[in-house]
XYZ file of C-alpha atoms in Angstrom:
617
model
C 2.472 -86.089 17.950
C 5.186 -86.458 20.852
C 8.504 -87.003 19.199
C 10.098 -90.358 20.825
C 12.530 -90.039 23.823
C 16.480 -90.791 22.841
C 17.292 -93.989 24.867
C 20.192 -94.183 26.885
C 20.258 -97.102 28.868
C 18.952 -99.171 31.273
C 18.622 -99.848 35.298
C 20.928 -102.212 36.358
C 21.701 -101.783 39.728
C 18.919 -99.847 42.403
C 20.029 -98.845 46.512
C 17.260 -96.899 47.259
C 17.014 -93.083 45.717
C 20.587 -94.072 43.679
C 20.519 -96.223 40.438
C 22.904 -97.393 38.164
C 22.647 -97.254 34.448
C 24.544 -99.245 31.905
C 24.626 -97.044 28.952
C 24.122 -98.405 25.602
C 26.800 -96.415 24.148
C 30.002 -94.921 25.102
C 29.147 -91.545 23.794
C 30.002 -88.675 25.695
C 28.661 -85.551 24.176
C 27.589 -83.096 26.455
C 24.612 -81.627 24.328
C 22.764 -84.103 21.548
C 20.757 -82.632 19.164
C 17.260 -84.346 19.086
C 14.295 -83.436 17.099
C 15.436 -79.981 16.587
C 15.874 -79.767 20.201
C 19.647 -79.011 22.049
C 19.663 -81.426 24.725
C 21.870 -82.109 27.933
C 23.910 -84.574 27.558
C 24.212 -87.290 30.538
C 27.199 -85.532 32.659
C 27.288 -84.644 36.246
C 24.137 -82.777 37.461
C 22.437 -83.468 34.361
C 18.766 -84.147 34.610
C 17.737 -87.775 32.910
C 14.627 -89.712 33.075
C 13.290 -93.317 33.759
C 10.702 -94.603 32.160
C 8.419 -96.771 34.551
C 5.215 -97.345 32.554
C 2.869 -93.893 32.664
C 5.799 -92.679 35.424
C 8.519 -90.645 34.031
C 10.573 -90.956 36.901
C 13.369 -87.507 37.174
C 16.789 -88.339 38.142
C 20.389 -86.143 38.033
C 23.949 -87.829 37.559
C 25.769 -87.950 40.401
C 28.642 -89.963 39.092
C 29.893 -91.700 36.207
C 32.562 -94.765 35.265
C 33.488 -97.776 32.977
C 33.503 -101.156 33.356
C 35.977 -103.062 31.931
C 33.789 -106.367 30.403
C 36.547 -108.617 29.259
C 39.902 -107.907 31.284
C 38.927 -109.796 34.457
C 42.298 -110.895 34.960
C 44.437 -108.132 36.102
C 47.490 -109.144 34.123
C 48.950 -107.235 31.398
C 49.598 -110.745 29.649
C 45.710 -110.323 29.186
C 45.348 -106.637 28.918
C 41.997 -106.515 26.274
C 41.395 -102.432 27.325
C 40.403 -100.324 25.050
C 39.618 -103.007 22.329
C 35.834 -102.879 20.891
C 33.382 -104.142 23.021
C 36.083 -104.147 26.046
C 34.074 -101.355 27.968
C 31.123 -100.451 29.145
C 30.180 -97.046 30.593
C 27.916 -96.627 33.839
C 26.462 -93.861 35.099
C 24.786 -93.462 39.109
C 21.820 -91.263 39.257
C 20.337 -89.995 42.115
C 15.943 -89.578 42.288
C 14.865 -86.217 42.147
C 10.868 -86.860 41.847
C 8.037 -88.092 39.686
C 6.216 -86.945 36.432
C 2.592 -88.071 36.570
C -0.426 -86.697 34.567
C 1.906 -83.750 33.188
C 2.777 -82.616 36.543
C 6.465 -82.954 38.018
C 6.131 -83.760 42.101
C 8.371 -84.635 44.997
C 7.538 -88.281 46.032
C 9.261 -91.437 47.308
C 6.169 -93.392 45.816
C 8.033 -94.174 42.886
C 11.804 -95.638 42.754
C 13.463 -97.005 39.885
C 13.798 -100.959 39.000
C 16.393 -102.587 36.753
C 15.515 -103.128 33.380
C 13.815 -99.440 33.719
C 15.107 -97.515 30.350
C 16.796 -94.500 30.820
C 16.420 -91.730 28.421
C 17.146 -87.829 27.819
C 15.225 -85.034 29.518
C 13.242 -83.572 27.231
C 12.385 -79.637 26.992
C 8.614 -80.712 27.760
C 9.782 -82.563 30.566
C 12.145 -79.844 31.548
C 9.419 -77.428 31.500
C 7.590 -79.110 34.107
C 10.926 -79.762 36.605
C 11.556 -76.321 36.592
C 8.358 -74.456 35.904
C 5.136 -73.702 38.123
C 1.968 -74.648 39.405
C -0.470 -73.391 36.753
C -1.617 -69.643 37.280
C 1.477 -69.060 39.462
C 2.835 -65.736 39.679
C 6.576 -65.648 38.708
C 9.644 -63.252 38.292
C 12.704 -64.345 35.858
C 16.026 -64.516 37.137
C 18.123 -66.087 34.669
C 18.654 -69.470 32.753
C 19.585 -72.371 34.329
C 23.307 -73.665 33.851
C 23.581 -77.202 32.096
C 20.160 -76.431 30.083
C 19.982 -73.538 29.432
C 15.834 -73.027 30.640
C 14.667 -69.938 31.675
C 14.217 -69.972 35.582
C 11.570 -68.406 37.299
C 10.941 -67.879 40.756
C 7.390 -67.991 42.184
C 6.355 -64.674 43.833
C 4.597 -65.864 46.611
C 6.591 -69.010 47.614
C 9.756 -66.738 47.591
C 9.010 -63.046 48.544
C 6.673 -64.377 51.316
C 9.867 -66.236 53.100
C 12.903 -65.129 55.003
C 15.727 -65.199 52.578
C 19.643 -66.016 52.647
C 21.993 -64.584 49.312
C 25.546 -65.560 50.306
C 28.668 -66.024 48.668
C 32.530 -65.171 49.004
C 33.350 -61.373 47.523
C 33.075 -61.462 44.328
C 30.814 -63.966 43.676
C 27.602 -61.576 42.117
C 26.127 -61.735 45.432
C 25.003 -58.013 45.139
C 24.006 -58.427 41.580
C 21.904 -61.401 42.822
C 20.137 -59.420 45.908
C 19.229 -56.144 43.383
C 17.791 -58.440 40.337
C 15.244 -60.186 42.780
C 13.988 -57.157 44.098
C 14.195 -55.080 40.512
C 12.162 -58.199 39.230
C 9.996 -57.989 41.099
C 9.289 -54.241 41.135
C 9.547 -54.629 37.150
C 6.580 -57.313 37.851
C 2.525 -56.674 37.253
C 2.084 -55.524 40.899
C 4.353 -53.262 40.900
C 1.706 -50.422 41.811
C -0.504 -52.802 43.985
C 3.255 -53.640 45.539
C 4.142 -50.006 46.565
C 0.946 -49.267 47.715
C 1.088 -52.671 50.094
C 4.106 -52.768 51.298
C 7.163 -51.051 52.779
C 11.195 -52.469 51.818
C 14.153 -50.841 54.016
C 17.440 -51.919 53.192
C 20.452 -51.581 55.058
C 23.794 -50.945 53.033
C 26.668 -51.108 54.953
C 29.104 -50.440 51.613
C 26.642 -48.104 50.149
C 26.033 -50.038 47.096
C 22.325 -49.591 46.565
C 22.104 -45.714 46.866
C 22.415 -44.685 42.973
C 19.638 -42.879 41.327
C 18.441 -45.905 39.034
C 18.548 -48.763 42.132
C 15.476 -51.267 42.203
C 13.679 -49.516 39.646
C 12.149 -46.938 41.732
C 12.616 -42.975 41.480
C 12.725 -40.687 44.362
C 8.643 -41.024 44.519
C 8.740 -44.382 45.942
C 12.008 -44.233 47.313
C 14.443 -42.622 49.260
C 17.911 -43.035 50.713
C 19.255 -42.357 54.307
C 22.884 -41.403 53.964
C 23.571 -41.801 57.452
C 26.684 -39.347 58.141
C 28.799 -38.926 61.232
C 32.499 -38.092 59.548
C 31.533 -34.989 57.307
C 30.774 -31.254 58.938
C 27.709 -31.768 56.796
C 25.063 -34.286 58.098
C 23.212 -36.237 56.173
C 19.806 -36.532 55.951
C 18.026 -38.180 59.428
C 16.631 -41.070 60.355
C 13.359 -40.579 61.645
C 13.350 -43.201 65.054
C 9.996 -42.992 67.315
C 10.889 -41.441 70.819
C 9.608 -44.507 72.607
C 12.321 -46.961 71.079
C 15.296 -44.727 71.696
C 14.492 -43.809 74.896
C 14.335 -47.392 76.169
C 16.468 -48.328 79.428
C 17.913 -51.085 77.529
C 19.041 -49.924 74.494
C 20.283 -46.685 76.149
C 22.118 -48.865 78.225
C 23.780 -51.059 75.490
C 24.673 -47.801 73.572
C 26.281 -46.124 76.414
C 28.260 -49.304 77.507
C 26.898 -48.859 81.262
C 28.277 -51.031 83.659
C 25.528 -53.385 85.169
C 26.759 -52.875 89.128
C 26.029 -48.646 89.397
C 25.252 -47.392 85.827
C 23.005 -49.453 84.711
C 20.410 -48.763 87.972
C 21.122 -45.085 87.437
C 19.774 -45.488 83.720
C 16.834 -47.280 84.632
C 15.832 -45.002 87.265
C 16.380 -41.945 85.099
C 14.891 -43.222 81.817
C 12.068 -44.623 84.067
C 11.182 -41.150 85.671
C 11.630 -39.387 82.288
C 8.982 -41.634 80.154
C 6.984 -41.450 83.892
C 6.763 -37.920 83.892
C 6.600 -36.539 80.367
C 8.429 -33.452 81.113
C 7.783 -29.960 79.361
C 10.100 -26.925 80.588
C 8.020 -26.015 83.020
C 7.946 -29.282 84.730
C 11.557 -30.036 84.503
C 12.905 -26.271 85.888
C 10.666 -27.074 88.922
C 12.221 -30.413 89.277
C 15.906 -29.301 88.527
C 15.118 -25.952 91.162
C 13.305 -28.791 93.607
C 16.339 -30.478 93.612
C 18.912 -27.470 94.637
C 16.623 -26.232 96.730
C 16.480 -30.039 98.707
C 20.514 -29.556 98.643
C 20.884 -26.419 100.427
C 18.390 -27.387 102.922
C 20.005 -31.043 104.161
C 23.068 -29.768 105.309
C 25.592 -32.084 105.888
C 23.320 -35.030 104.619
C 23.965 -33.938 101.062
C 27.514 -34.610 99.661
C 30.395 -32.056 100.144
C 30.068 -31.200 96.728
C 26.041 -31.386 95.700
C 26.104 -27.687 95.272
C 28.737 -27.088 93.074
C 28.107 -30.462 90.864
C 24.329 -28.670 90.527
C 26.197 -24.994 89.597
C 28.706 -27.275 87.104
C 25.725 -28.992 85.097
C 23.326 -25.618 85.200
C 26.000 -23.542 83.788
C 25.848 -25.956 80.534
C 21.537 -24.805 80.447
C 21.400 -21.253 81.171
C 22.377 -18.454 78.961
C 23.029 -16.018 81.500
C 26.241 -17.217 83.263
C 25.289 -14.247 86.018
C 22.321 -16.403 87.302
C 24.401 -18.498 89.197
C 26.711 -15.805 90.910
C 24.405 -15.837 93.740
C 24.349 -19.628 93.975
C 28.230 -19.515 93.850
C 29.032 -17.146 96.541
C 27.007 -18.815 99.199
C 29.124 -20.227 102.493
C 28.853 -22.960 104.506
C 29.685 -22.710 108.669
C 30.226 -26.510 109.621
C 29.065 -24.969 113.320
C 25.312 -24.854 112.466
C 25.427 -26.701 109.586
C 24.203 -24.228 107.322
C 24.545 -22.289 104.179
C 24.793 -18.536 104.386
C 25.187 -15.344 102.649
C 24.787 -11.655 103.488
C 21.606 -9.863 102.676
C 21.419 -7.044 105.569
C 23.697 -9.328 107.942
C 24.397 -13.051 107.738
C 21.459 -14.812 106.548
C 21.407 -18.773 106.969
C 19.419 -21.263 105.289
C 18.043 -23.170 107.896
C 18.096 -27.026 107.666
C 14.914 -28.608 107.174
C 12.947 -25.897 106.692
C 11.803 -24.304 103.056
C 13.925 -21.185 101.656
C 12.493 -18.023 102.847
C 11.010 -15.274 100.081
C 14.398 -13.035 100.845
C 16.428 -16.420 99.640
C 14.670 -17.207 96.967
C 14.811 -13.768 95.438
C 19.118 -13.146 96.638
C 19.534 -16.421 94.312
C 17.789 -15.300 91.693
C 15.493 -18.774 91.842
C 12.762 -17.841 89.566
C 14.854 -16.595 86.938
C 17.164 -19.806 87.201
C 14.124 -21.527 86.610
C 12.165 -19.268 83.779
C 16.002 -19.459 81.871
C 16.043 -23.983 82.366
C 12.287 -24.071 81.142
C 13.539 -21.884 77.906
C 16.345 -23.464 77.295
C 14.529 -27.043 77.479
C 11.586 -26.186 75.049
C 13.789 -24.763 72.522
C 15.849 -28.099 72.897
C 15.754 -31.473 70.281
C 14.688 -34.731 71.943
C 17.975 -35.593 72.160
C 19.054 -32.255 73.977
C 16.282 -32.619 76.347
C 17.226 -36.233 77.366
C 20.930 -35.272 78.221
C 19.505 -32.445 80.418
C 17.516 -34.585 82.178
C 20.346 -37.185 82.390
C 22.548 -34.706 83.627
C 20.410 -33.102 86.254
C 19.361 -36.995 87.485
C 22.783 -37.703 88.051
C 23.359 -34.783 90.452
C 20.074 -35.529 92.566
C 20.740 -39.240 92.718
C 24.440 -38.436 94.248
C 23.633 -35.668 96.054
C 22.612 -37.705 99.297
C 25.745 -40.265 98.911
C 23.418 -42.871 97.762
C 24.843 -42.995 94.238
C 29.130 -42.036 93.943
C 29.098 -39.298 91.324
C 32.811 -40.786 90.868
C 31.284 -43.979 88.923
C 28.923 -41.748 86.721
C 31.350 -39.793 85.442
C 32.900 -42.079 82.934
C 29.324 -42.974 81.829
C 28.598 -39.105 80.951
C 31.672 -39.271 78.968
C 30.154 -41.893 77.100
C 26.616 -40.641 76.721
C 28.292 -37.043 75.309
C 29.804 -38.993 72.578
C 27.161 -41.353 71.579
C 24.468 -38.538 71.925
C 26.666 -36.034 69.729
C 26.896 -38.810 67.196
C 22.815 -39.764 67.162
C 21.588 -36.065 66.952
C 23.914 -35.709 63.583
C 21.872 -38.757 62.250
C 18.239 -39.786 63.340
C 15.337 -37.455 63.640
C 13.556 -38.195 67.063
C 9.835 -37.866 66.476
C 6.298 -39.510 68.114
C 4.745 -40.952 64.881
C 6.335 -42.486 62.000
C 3.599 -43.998 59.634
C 4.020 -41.658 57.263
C 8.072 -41.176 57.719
C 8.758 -43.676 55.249
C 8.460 -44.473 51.745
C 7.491 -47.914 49.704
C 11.620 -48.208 49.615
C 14.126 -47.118 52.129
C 17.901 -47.460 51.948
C 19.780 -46.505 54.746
C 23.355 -46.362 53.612
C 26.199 -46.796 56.821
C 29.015 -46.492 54.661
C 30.170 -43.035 56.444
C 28.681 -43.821 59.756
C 30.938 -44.470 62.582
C 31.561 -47.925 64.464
C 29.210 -46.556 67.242
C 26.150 -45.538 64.687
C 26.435 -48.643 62.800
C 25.903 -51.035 65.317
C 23.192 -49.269 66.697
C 21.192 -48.250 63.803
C 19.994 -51.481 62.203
C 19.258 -53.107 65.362
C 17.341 -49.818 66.395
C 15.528 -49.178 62.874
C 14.436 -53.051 62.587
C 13.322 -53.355 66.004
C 11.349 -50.125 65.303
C 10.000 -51.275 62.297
C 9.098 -54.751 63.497
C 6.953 -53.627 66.844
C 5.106 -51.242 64.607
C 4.256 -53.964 62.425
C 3.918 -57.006 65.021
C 1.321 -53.996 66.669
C -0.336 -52.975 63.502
C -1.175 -56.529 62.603
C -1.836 -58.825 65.762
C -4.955 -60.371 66.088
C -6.201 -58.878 62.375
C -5.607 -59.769 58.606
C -2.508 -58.508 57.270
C -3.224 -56.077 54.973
C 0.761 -54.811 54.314
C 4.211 -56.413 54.492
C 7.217 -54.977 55.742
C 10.720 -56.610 53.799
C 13.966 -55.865 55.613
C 16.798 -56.591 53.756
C 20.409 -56.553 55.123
C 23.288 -56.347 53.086
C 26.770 -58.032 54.435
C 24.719 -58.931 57.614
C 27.262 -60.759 59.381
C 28.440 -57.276 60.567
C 25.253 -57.143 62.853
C 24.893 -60.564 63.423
C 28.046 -62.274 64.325
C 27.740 -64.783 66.976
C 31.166 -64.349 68.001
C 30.903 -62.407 71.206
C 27.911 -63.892 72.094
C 27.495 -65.730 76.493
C 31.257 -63.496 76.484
C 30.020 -60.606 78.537
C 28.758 -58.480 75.158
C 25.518 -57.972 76.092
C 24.818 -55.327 73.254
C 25.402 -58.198 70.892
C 22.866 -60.601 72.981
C 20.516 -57.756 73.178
C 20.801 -57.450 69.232
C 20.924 -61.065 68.522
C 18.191 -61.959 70.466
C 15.576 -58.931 68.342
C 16.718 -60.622 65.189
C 16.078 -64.164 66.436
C 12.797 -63.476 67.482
C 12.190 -61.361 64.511
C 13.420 -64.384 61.953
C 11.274 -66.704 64.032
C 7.890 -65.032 64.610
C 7.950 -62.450 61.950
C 5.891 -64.473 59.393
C 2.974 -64.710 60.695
C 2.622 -61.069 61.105
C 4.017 -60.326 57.258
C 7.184 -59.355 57.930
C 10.121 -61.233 56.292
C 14.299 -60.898 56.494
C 16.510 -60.824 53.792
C 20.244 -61.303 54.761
C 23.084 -61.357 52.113
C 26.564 -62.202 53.470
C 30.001 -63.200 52.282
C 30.468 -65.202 56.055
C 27.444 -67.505 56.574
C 29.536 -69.314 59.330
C 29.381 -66.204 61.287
C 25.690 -65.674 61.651
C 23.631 -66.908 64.728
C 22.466 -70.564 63.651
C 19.521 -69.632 64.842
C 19.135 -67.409 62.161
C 20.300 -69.596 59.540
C 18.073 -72.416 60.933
C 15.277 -70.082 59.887
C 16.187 -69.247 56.538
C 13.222 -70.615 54.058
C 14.683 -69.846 50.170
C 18.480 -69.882 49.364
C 20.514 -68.240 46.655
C 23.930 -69.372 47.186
C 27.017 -68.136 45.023
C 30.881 -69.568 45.374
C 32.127 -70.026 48.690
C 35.522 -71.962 49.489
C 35.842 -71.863 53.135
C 34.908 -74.882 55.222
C 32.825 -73.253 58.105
C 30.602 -71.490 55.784
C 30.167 -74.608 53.885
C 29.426 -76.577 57.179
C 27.374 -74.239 58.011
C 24.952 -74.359 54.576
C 25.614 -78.414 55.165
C 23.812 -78.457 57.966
C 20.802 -75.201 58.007
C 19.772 -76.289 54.331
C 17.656 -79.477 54.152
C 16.781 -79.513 50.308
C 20.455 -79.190 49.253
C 21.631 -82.713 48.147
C 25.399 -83.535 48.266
C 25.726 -82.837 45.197
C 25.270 -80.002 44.749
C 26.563 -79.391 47.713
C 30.082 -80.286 46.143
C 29.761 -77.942 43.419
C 29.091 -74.892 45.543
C 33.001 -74.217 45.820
C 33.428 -74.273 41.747
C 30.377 -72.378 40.810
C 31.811 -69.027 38.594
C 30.593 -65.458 38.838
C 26.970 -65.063 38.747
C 26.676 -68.266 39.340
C 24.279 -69.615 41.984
C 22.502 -72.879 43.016
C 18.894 -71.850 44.447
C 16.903 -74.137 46.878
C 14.401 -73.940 49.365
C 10.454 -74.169 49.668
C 10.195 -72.213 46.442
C 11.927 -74.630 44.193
C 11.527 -78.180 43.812
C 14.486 -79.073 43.288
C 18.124 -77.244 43.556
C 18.738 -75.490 40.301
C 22.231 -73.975 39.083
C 21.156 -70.552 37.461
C 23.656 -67.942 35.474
C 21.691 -65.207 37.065
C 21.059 -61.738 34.512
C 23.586 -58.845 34.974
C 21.722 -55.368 34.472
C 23.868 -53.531 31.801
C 22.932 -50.050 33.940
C 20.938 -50.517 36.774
C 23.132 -52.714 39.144
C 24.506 -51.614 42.790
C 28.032 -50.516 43.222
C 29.865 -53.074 43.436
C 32.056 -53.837 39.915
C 35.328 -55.380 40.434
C 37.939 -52.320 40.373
C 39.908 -52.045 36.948
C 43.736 -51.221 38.272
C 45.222 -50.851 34.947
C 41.816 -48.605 33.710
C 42.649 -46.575 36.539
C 46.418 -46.230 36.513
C 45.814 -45.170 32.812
C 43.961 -42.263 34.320
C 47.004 -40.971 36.324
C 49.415 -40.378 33.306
C-alpha cells in the first residue's frame, strides 16, 4: 500500500511554467520526517509535486514569501503582524516535468491550475526524477545535495558526448574529471572498454601521472612525461612522420613569416614528402646542387659556394673533404672557378665537371660521407639536413635572399632541438598506444606545449576520422584535456596569430564532426570565458563546480540551454565538490556532492602551509 503524500498547499496563482502556492502552514523545516522517510523540506531548489488527477506534475522552488492577510493598511496605528492568523506563507515554483504511468518525462503537456494540491516529493517519486530508463547502464558519482539520492550518470548518454568540467581553482574540478573516468573503468565493461577504446589525456599540471590514476596499472596504461628542462629526456611521444612533416604545422612551429619563409617551407617540405629521400638520393641531390654552383658562374650568388662548404661541414665527419672545395679561386675575367692540378685548371661554365675535377674535390667521397651521415640520422636529423641544404640551392641563384632565411634557421634549430628530446618520429602508430595515455606537459617548455596537444589530437583524430569513414565504428577514441583554456584561448584569435587559428580551427572541427566518427572531447577548465564559443556551443553534458567571475558565468548563461536561472544563481555559492550537472544526459539539473577517493585521486590537494612549515624546524 502507497503511504499518502504530506500536503502542503495549494495553486493559487499560475503564469505559465511558474506557480504560486499558498501553504497551509507556516512551517519551515527543511527536512520532515514522513513515513519513516527523511524528506526535503519546501526551500529553494527543492523538488515538490502537484497533484493533477493521475499527473504528478514535478516542480522546484524558486522563491518564497509571506503575505500579510490582515494589515492592509500600512499604518502602524493598525499594525496586526505577527499576530495568529496575520500571515500567510507563499512559495513560487517553477515546472520541471511530468510523472505519468511511473515514468518521470520532460513535457509542456501538463501545467499546473489553481486549486492543484501541492505536496512533498516522495523517495518513489524521487527515484524516478533522478533515475534511468529501465535497463540503462549507469556509473555513480555521488548523492545529490538537498536529498541526499544517489546520482547516477547514464553511460551511454554521457561518455558518448563531448564534455565540459569547469570551475574556479579549487573547486574539485580535478577530483570531478578522475571519478567519471575511474567510474567508469571500475564499471562492468571495463575489459570490453579497454579492448574498444583508446583515452589520451593531456595534463598540463601533471596531476594524473601517479601509479594508482583511473584505476588502470601500467598494462593498460602509460604516461608520457614529456621533458625538455632536465639533461634526462623523458620518455617520447610517438607522432606519425606524415603529421609533423606538414608545411603548415612546420610553419606555425617555426614562426615563418608568410612573405619569404613561408614559400621556402612549402617548397622544401613539398620536395621532401615528393621525393622520399634515402642517403643515396639526398648526397646526389646535395652534390647536384654544388656541382650546378660552380658551373653558373656569376649567375649564382657571390657566396653559394661557401654557404654550401658552411652547411656541409655540419654533415661530414671528415672536415678534410672540403679542403679541396675551399681552396678553389674565382678569376672575374672568364668567369670561372679554378684550381691547380698540373697548371691552372678552370671549371668551365655551362659545361659538366670533368673526371680530373671531380676526383681534385674529392666529390664521391663528399657524397659516400652525406649518404652515411643521413642514414645513420633520426627523422628529425634528416629533415634539418634537408632544410639546410634547400635553403642554400633555393638562394644560390638570387631567387631567394639567404639574409631572410637566416633568422628562420635560428628558429627551426631551437624548435627541432626541443622535439627530438620529446616525440619519437615513426610511420605507423596503431600499436604505439595503450587503452590509456597521459601525456604530462608539466616540464615541457612554452614551445612543446603548444605544439604537442594540437599535434597529438590532430594525429589521433585523422587516424580515427580515416579508420572509421564510411564503416561501423567499431572503437572510440576519448581525448580529454585538462586546464584546456591553455590551448584554446580565443584571445589572439583574427590578431595575426595564425598558430592559434591553425589550432583553433582542428579543435573546432574536431568538437563539431567528431561524433559521428566516435570520437568525443573532454575539456576541464578553471576559465570557460576563454575558450572558443564555438567550442562551448558544442559541449553536450556539463559538470560545473563554483565559479565567481562574470564572463565565465556569461559564458555558461548563454552555451548551456538546460540550465534554468536558477540554478544558474547558485553556481557562484556551490562549496567544494560541489557541482550542478546538466545536459542531454540528465533530465533535469541536479546539485551533486560528488565522492572524494580517499587514495586514488590526481594531484591536486590544497597545500597545507602550516603542515609544511612544521617540517622545516
Amino acid at each position: 500500500m502507497t503511504n499518502p503524500s504530506k500536503k502542503l498547499g495549494v495553486i493559487v496563482g499560475v503564469d505559465g511554467s511558474v506557480s504560486q502556492v499558498g501553504m497551509y502552514s507556516m512551517s519551515n523545516d527543511s527536512q520532515l520526517l514522513w513515513y519513516g522517510d527523511i524528506l526535503t523540506g519546501p526551500k529553494i531548489g527543492a523538488f515538490l509535486t502537484i497533484k493533477q488527477n493521475d499527473v504528478k506534475i514535478i516542480a522546484t522552488v524558486s522563491s518564497e514569501k509571506v503575505v500579510d492577510q490582515q494589515n492592509t493598511v500600512r499604518s502602524i496605528e493598525f499594525d496586526n503582524r505577527f499576530h495568529k492568523d496575520s500571515i500567510n506563507r507563499v512559495i513560487v515554483l517553477k515546472t520541471k516535468g511530468v510523472i505519468e504511468e511511473s515514468e518521470f518525462q520532460i513535457t509542456s503537456q501538463y501545467v499546473p491550475m489553481v486549486g492543484n494540491e501541492v505536496t512533498l516529493t516522495t523517495k518513489e517519486e524521487l527515484d524516478l526524477i533522478f533515475g534511468l530508463e529501465p535497463g540503462e547502464d549507469s556509473i555513480y558519482i555521488g548523492k545529490s545535495l538537498l536529498e541526499g539520492q544517489p546520482i547516477n550518470i547514464p553511460i551511454n548518454k554521457f561518455f558518448a558526448s563531448h564534455i565540459g568540467i569547469f570551475g574556479n581553482t579549487g573547486s574539485g574540478k580535478s577530483n570531478t574529471l578522475h571519478k567519471v573516468y575511474l567510474e567508469l573503468f571500475k564499471s562492468q565493461y571495463r575489459t570490453s572498454i579497454l579492448r574498444g577504446s583508446q583515452f589520451f589525456v593531456i595534463d598540463f599540471n601533471g596531476e594524473y601521472i601517479g601509479e594508482e590514476t583511473f584505476g588502470l596499472d601500467v598494462t593498460n596504461k602509460q604516461i608520457f612525461e614529456v621533458d625538455t628542462r632536465s639533461a634526462e629526456a623523458g620518455q617520447k611521444m610517438p607522432i606519425k612522420k606524415s603529421y609533423l612533416f606538414d608545411p603548415d604545422i612546420l610553419a606555425i612551429l617555426f614562426d615563418a613569416r608568410p612573405a619569404t619563409q613561408v614559400p621556402f617551407l612549402r617548397k622544401s617540405i613539398n620536395t621532401w614528402n615528393e621525393s622520399n629521400f634515402n642517403g643515396e638520393s639526398i648526397a646526389k641531390f646535395v652534390i647536384g646542387t654544388i656541382k650546378k654552383i660552380l658551373r653558373s658562374g656569376d649567375a649564382a650568388s657571390p657566396d653559394a659556394k661557401d654557404n654550401w662548404i658552411s652547411v656541409a661541414k655540419q654533415y661530414i665527419t671528415d672536415d678534410t673533404l672540403l679542403e679541396p672545395l675551399s681552396s678553389l679561386g674565382y678569376i672575374s675575367k672568364t668567369d670561372a672557378y679554378t684550381y691547380e692540378l698540373a697548371g691552372s685548371q678552370y671549371i668551365n661554365k655551362k659545361e659538366a665537371l670533368k673526371d680530373d675535377a671531380i676526383e681534385f674535390l674529392r666529390i664521391n667521397d663528399i657524397m659516400s660521407n652525406i649518404a652515411e651521415t643521413f642514414n645513420n640520422a633520426d627523422e628529425i636529423s634528416k629533415l634539418k639536413m634537408h632544410l639546410s641544404f634547400q635553403k642554400v640551392h633555393q638562394s644560390a641563384w638570387k631567387s631567394t635572399n639567404i639574409e631572410h632565411l637566416n633568422p628562420l634557421f635560428n628558429r627551426i634549430d631551437s624548435a627541432f632541438a626541443s622535439l627530438s628530446r620529446v616525440i619519437d618520429v615513426v610511420e605507423d602508430i596503431s600499436d604505439r598506444f595503450k587503452p590509456m595515455n597521459i601525456i604530462s606537459l608539466v616540464h615541457a617548455n612554452q614551445e612543446i606545449t603548444r605544439l604537442m596537444p594540437m599535434l597529438l589530437s590532430k594525429m589521433i583524430y585523422d587516424e580515427q576520422k580515416s579508420n572509421v569513414a564510411g564503416k561501423e565504428v567499431g572503437q572510440t577514441k576519448h581525448l580529454i584535456i585538462d586546464e584546456a583554456h591553455n590551448i584554446l584561448n580565443t584571445e589572439f584569435r583574427n590578431n595575426g596569430d595564425d598558430w592559434q587559428d591553425y589550432r583553433l580551427s582542428i579543435f573546432e572541427e574536431i568538437i563539431k564532426e567528431g561524433r559521428k566518427f566516435g570520437f568525443y572531447l573532454t575539456l576541464s577548465s578553471q576559465r570557460p570565458a576563454d575558450i572558443s564559443s564555438t567550442i562551448m556551443s558544442q559541449v553536450h553534458n556539463y559538470l560545473i563546480h563554483r565559479l565567481v567571475n562574470e564572463k565565465d558565468l556569461q559564458m555558461l548563461e548563454n552555451t548551456m540551454p538546460t540550465l534554468d536561472k536558477n540554478s544558474y544563481k547558485i553556481i557562484p555559492s556551490l562549496g567544494k565538490g560541489e557541482v550542478i550537472i546538466t545536459g542531454n544526459a540528465m533530465q533535469v539539473p541536479v546539485f551533486v556532492q560528488v565522492d572524494k577517493e580517499k587514495k586514488n585521486r590526481p594531484k591536486s590537494d590544497d597545500i597545507l602551509l602550516t603542515r609544511l612549515w612544521k617540517k622545516q624546524r
